[in-house]
PDB file of N, CA and C in Angstrom:
ATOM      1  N   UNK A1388      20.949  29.188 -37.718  1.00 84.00           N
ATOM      2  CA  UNK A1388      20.447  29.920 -38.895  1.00 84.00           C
ATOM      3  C   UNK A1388      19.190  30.739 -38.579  1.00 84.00           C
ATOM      4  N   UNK A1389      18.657  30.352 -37.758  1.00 86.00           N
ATOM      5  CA  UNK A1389      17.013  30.550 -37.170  1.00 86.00           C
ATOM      6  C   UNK A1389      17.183  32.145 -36.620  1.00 86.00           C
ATOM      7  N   UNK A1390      18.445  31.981 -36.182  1.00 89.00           N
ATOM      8  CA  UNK A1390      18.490  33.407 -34.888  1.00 89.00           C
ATOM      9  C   UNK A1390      19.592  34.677 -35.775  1.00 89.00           C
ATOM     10  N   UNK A1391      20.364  33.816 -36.563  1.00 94.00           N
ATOM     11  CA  UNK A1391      20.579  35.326 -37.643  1.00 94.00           C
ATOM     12  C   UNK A1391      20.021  35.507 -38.360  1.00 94.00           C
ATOM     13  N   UNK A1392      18.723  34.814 -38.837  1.00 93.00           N
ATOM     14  CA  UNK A1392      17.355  35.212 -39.710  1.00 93.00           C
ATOM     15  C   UNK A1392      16.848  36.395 -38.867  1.00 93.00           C
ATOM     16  N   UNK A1393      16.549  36.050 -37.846  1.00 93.00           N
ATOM     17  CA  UNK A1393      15.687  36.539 -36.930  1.00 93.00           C
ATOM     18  C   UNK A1393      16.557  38.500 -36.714  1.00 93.00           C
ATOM     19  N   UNK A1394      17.833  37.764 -36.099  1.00 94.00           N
ATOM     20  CA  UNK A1394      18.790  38.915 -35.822  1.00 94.00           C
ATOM     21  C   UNK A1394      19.072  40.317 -37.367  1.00 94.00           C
ATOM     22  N   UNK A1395      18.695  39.381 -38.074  1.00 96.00           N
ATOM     23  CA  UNK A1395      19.071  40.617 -39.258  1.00 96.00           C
ATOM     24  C   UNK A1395      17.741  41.350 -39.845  1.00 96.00           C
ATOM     25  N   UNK A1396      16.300  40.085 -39.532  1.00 96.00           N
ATOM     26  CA  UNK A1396      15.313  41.274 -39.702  1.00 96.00           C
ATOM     27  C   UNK A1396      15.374  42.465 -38.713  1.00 96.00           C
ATOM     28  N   UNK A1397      15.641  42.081 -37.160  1.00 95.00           N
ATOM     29  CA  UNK A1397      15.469  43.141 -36.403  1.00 95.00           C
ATOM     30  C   UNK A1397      16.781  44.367 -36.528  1.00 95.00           C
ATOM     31  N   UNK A1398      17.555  44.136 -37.416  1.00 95.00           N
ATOM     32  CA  UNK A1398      18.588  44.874 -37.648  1.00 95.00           C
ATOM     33  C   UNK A1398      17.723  46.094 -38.774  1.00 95.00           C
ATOM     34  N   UNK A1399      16.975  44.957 -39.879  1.00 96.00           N
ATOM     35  CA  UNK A1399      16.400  46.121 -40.302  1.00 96.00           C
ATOM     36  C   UNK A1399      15.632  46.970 -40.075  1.00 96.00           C
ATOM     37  N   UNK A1400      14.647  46.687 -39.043  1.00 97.00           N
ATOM     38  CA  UNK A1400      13.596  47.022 -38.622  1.00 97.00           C
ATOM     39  C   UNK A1400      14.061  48.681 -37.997  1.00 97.00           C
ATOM     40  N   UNK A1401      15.391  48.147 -37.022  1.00 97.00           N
ATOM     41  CA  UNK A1401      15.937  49.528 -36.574  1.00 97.00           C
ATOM     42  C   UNK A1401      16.513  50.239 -37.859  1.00 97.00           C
ATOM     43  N   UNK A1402      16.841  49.913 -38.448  1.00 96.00           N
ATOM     44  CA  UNK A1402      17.671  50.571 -39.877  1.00 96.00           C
ATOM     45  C   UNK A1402      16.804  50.919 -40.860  1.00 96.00           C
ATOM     46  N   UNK A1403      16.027  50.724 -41.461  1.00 96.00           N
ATOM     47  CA  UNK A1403      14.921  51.120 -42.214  1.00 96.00           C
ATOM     48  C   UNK A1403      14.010  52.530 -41.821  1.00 96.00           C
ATOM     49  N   UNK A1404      14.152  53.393 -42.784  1.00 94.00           N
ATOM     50  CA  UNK A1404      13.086  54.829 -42.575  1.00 94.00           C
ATOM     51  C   UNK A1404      11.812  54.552 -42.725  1.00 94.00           C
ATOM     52  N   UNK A1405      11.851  53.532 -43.268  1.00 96.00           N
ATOM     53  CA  UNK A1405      10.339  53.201 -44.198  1.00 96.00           C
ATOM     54  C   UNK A1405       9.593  52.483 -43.031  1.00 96.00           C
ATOM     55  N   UNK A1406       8.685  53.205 -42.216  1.00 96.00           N
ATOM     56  CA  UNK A1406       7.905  53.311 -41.110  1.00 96.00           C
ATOM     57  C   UNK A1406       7.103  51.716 -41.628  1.00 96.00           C
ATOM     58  N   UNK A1407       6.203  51.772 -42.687  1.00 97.00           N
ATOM     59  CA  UNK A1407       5.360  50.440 -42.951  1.00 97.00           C
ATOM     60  C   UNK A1407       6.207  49.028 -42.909  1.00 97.00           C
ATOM     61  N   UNK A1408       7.427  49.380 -43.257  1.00 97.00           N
ATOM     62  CA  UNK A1408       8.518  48.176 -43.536  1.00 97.00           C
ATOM     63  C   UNK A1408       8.363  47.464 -42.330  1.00 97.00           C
ATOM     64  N   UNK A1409       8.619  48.831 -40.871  1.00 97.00           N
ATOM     65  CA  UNK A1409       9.278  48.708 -39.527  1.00 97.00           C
ATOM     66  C   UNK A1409       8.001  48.076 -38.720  1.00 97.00           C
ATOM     67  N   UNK A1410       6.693  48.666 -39.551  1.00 97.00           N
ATOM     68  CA  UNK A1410       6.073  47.759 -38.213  1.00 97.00           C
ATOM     69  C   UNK A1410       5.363  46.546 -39.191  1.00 97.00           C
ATOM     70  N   UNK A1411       5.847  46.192 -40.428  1.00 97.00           N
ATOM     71  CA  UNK A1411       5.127  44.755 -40.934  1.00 97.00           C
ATOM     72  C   UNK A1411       6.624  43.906 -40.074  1.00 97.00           C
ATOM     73  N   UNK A1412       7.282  44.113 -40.274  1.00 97.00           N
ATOM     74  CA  UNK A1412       8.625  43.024 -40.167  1.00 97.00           C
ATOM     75  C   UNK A1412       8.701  43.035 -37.704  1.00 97.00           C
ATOM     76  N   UNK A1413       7.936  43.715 -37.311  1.00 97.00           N
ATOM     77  CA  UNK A1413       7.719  43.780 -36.201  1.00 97.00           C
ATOM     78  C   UNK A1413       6.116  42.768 -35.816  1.00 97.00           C
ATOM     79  N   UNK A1414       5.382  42.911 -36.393  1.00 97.00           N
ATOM     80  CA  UNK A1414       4.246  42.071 -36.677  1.00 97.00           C
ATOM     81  C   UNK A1414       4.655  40.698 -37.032  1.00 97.00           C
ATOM     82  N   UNK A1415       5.707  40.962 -38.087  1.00 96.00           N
ATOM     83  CA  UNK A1415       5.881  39.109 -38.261  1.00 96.00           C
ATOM     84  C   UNK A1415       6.560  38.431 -37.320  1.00 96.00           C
ATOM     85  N   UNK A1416       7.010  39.576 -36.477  1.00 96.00           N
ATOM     86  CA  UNK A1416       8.414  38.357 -35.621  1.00 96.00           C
ATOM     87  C   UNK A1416       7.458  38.798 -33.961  1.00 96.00           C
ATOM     88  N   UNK A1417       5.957  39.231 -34.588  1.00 96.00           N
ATOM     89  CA  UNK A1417       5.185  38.902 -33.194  1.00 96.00           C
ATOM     90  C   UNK A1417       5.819  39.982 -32.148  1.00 96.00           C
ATOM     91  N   UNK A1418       6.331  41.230 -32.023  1.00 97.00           N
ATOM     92  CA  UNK A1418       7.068  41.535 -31.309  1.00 97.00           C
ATOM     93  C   UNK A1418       5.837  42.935 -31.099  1.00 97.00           C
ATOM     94  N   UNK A1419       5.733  43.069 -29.589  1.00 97.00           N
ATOM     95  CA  UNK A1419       4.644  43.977 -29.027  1.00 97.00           C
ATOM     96  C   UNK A1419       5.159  45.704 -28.483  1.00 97.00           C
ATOM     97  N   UNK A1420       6.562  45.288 -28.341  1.00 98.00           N
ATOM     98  CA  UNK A1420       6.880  46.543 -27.373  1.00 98.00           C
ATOM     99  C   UNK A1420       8.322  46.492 -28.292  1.00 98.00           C
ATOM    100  N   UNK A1421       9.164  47.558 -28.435  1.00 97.00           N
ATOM    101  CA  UNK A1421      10.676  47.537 -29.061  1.00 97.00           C
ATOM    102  C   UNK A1421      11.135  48.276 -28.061  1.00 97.00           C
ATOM    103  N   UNK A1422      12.440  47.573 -27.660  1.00 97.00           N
ATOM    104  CA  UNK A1422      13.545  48.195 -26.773  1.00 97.00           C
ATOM    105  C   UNK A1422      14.355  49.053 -27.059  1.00 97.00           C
ATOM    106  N   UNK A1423      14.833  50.154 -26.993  1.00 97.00           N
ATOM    107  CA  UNK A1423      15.423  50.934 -28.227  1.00 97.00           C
ATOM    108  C   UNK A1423      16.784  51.981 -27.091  1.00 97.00           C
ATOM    109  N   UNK A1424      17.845  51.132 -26.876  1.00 96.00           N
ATOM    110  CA  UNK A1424      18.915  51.508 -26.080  1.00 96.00           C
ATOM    111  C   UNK A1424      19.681  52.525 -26.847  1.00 96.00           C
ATOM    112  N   UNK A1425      20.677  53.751 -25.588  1.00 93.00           N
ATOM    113  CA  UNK A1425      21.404  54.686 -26.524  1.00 93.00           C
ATOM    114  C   UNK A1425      22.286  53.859 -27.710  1.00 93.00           C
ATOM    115  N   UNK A1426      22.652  52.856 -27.592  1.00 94.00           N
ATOM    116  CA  UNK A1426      23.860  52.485 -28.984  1.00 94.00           C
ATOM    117  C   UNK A1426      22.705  52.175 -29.808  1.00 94.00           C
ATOM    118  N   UNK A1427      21.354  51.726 -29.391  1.00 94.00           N
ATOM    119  CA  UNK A1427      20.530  51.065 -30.900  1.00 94.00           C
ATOM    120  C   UNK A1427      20.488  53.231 -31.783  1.00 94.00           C
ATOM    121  N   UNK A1428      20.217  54.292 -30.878  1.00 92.00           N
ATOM    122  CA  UNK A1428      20.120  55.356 -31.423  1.00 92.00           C
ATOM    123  C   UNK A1428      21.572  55.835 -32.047  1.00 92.00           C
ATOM    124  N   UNK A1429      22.760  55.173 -31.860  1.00 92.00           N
ATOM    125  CA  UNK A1429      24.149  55.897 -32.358  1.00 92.00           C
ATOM    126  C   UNK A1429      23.995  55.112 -33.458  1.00 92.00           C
ATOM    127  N   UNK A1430      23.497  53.435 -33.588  1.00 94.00           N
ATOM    128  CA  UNK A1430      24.315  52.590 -34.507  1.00 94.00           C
ATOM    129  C   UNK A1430      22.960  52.642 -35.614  1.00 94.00           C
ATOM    130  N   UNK A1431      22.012  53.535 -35.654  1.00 93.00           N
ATOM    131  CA  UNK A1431      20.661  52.878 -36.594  1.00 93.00           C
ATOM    132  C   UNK A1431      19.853  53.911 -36.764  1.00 93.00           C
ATOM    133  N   UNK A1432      20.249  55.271 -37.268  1.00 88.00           N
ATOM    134  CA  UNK A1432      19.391  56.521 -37.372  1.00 88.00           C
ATOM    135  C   UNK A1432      18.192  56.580 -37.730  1.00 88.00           C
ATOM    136  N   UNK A1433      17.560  55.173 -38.113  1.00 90.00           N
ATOM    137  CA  UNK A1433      16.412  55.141 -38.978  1.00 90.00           C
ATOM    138  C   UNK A1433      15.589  54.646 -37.507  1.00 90.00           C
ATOM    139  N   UNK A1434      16.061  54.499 -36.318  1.00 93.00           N
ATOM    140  CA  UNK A1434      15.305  55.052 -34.885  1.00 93.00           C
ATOM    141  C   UNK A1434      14.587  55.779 -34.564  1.00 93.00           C
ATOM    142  N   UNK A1435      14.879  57.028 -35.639  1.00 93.00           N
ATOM    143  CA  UNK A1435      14.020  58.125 -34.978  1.00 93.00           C
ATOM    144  C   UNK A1435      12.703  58.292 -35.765  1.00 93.00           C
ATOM    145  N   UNK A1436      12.353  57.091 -36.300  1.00 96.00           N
ATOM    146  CA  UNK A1436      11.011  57.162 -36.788  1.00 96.00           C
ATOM    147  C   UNK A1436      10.349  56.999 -35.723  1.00 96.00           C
ATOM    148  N   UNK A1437      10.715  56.135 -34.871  1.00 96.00           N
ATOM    149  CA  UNK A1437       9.669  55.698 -33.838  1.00 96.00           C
ATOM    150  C   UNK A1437       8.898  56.773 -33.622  1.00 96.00           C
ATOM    151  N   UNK A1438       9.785  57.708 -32.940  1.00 95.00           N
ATOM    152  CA  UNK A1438       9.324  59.104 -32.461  1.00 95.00           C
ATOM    153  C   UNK A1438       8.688  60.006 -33.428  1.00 95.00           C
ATOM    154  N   UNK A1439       8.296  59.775 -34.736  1.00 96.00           N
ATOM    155  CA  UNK A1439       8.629  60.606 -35.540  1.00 96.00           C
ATOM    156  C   UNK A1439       6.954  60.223 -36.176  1.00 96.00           C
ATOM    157  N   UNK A1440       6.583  58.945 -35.929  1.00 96.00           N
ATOM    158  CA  UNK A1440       5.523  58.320 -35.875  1.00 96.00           C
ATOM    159  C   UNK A1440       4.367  57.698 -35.142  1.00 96.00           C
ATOM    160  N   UNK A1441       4.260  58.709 -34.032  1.00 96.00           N
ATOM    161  CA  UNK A1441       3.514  57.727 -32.889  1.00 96.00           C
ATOM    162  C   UNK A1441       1.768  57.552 -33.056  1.00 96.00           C
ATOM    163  N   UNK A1442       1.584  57.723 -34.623  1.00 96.00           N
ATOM    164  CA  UNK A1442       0.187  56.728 -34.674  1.00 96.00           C
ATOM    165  C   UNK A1442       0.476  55.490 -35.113  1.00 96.00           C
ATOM    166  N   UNK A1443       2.198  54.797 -35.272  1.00 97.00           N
ATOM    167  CA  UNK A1443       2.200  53.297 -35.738  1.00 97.00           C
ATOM    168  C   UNK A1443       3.530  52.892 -34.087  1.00 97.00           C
ATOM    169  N   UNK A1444       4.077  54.182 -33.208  1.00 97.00           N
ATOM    170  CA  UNK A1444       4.952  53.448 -32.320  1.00 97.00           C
ATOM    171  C   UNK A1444       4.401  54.626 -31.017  1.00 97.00           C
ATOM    172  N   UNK A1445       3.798  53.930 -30.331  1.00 97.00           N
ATOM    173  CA  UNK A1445       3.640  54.918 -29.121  1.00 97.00           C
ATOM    174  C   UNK A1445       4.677  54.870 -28.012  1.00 97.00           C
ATOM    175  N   UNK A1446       5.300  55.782 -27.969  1.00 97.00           N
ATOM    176  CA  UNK A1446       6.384  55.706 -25.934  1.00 97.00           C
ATOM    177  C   UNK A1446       5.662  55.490 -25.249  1.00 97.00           C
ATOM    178  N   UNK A1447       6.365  54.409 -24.721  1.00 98.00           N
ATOM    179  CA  UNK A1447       5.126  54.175 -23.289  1.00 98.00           C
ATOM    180  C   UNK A1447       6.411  54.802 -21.996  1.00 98.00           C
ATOM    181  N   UNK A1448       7.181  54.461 -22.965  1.00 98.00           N
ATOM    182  CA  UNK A1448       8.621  55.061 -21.528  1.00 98.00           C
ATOM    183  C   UNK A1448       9.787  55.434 -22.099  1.00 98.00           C
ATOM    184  N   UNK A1449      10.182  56.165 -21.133  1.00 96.00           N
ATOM    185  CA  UNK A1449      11.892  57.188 -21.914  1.00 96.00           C
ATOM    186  C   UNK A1449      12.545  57.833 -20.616  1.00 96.00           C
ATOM    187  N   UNK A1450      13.744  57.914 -21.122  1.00 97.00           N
ATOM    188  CA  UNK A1450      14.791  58.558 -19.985  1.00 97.00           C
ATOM    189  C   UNK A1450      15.577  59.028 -20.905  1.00 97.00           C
ATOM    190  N   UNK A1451      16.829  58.979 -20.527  1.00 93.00           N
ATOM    191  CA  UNK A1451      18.079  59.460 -21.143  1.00 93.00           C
ATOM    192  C   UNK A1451      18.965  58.598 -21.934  1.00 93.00           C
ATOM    193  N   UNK A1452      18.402  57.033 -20.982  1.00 95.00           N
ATOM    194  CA  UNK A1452      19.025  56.052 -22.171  1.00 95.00           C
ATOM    195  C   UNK A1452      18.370  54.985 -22.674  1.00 95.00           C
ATOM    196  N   UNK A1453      17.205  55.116 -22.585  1.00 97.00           N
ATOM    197  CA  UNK A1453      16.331  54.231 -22.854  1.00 97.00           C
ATOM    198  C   UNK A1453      14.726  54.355 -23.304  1.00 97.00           C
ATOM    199  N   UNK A1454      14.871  54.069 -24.622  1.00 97.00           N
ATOM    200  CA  UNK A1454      13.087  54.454 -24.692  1.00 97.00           C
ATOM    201  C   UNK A1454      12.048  53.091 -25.398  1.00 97.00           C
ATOM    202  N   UNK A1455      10.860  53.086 -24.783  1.00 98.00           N
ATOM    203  CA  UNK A1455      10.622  51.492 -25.082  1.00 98.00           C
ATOM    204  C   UNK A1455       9.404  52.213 -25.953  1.00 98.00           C
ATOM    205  N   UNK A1456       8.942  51.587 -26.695  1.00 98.00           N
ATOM    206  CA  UNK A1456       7.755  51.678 -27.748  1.00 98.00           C
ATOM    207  C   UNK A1456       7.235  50.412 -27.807  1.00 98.00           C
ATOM    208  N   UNK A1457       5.198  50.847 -27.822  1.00 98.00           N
ATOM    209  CA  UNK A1457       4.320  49.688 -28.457  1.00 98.00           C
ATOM    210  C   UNK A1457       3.845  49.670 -29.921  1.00 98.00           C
ATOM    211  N   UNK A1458       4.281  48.557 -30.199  1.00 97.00           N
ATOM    212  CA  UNK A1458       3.839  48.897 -32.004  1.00 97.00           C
ATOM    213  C   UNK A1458       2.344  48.603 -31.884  1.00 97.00           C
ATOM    214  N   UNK A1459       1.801  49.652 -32.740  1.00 94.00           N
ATOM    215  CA  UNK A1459       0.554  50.203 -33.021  1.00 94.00           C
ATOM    216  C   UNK A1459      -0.003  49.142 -34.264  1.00 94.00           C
TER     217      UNK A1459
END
């Protein structure tokens, strides 16, 4: 029960536009850096806040299929 608690906040976290939502529910589950693979960008459009926000998600790294962010 512990880990689809866990699994469905971070579902929202990627799914949610609402930038404050994404980094309180990232704060609660203690989480410093987000991994953010090409399917998390096909399956969760509300991704491109990261980028869209980098005084609450800074890139620390990116390629073509992979971009990692520190929550701010």
């Amino acid at each position: 029960p512990e880990y689809r608690e866990r699994s469905e906040r971070v579902r929202t976290l990627f799914a949610t536009e609402n930038v404050d939502e994404a980094v309180d529910i990232a704060r609660r589950l203690r989480l410093d850096y987000l991994y953010v693979g090409r399917d998390d960008v096909e399956a969760y459009p509300g991704v491109r806040k990261f980028d869209a926000h980098p005084e609450r998600f800074t890139r620390v790294f990116g390629n073509a299929d992979v971009r990692i962010y520190k929550v701010l």
